[in-house]
Coordinates of C-alpha atoms in Angstrom, one line a residue:
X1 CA 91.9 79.6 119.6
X2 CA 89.8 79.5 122.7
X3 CA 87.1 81.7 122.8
X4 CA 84.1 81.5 124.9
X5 CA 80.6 84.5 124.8
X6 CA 79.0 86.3 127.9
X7 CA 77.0 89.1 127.2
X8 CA 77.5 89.2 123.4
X9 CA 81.1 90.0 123.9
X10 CA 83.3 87.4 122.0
X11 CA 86.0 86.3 124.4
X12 CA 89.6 85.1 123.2
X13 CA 91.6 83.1 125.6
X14 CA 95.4 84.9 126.5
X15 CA 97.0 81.6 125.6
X16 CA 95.3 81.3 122.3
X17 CA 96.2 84.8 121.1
X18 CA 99.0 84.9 118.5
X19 CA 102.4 86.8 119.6
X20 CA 104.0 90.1 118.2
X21 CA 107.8 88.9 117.6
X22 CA 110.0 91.9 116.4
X23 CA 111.6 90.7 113.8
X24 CA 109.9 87.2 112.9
X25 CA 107.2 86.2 110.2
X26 CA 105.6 89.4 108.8
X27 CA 102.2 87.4 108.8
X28 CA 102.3 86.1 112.2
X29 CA 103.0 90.1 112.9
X30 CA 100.1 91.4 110.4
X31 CA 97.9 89.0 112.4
X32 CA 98.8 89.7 116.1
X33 CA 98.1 93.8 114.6
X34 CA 94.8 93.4 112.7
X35 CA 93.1 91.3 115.7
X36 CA 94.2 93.8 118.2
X37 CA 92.9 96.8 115.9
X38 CA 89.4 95.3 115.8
X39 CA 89.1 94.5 119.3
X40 CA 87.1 96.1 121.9
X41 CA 89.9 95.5 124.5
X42 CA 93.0 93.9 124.4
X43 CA 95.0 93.6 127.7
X44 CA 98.7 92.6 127.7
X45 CA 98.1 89.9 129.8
X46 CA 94.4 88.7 129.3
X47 CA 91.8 87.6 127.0
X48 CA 91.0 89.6 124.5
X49 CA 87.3 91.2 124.2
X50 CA 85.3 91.6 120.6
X51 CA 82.2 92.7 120.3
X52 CA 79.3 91.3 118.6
X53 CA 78.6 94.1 116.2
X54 CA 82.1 93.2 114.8
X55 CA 82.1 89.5 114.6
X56 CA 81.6 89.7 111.0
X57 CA 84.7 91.6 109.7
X58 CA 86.1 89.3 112.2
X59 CA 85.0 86.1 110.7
X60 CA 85.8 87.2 107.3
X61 CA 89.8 88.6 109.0
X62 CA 90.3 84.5 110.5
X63 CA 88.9 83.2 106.8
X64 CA 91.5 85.1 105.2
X65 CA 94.4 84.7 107.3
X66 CA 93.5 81.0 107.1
X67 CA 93.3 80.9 103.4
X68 CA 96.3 82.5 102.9
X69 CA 98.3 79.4 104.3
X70 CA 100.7 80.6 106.1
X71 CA 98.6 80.1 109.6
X72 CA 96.4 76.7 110.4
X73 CA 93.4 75.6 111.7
X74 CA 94.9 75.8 115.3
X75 CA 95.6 80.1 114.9
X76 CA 92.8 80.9 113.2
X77 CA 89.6 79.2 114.4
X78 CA 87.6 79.6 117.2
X79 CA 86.8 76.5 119.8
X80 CA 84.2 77.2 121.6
X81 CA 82.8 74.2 124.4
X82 CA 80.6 71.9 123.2
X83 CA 77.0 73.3 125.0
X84 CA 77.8 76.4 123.4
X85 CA 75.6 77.7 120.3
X86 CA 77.8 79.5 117.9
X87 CA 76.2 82.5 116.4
X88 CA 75.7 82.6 112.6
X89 CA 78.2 85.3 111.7
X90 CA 81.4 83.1 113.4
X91 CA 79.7 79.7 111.8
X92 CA 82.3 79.6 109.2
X93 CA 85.4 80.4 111.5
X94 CA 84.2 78.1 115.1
X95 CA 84.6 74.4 116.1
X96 CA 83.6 72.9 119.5
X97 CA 86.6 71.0 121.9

């Protein structure tokens, strides 16, 4: 997912943020639900806003939706550009594009 940081607020690109489908896979569903429940502000139709005091539960939410197997690298991590300095608590979770 692409996510960028201004002012210690964790942005997640609109493309990049997984889809509620009535009726489809229950994870896909779970995931969509528990990212919008943590985030600061989550617009229908633009990116999504986390705070920094929750990056960890965050982090430790894309680490286990990832280790369940059912969603990939693609859905779960966070590309952030390459002059970018990734901050310790979403280390785990980040790659640079």
């Amino acid at each position: 997912m692409k996510a960028y940081i201004r002012d210690n607020i964790l942005y997640i690109n609109k493309e990049d943020i997984p889809e509620y489908q009535k009726g489809k896979s229950v994870v896909r569903n779970n995931y969509f639900w528990a990212l919008k429940s943590i985030s600061d502000y989550a617009p229908f139709n633009g990116d999504w806003e986390f705070c920094c005091e929750i990056w960890i539960a965050l982090g430790r939410m894309l680490l286990f939706f990832y280790n369940s197997g059912y969603l990939g690298d693609r859905e779960t991590m966070l590309e952030f550009e390459d002059d970018v300095l990734i901050p310790d608590e979403l280390r785990a979770v980040s790659t640079k594009f």
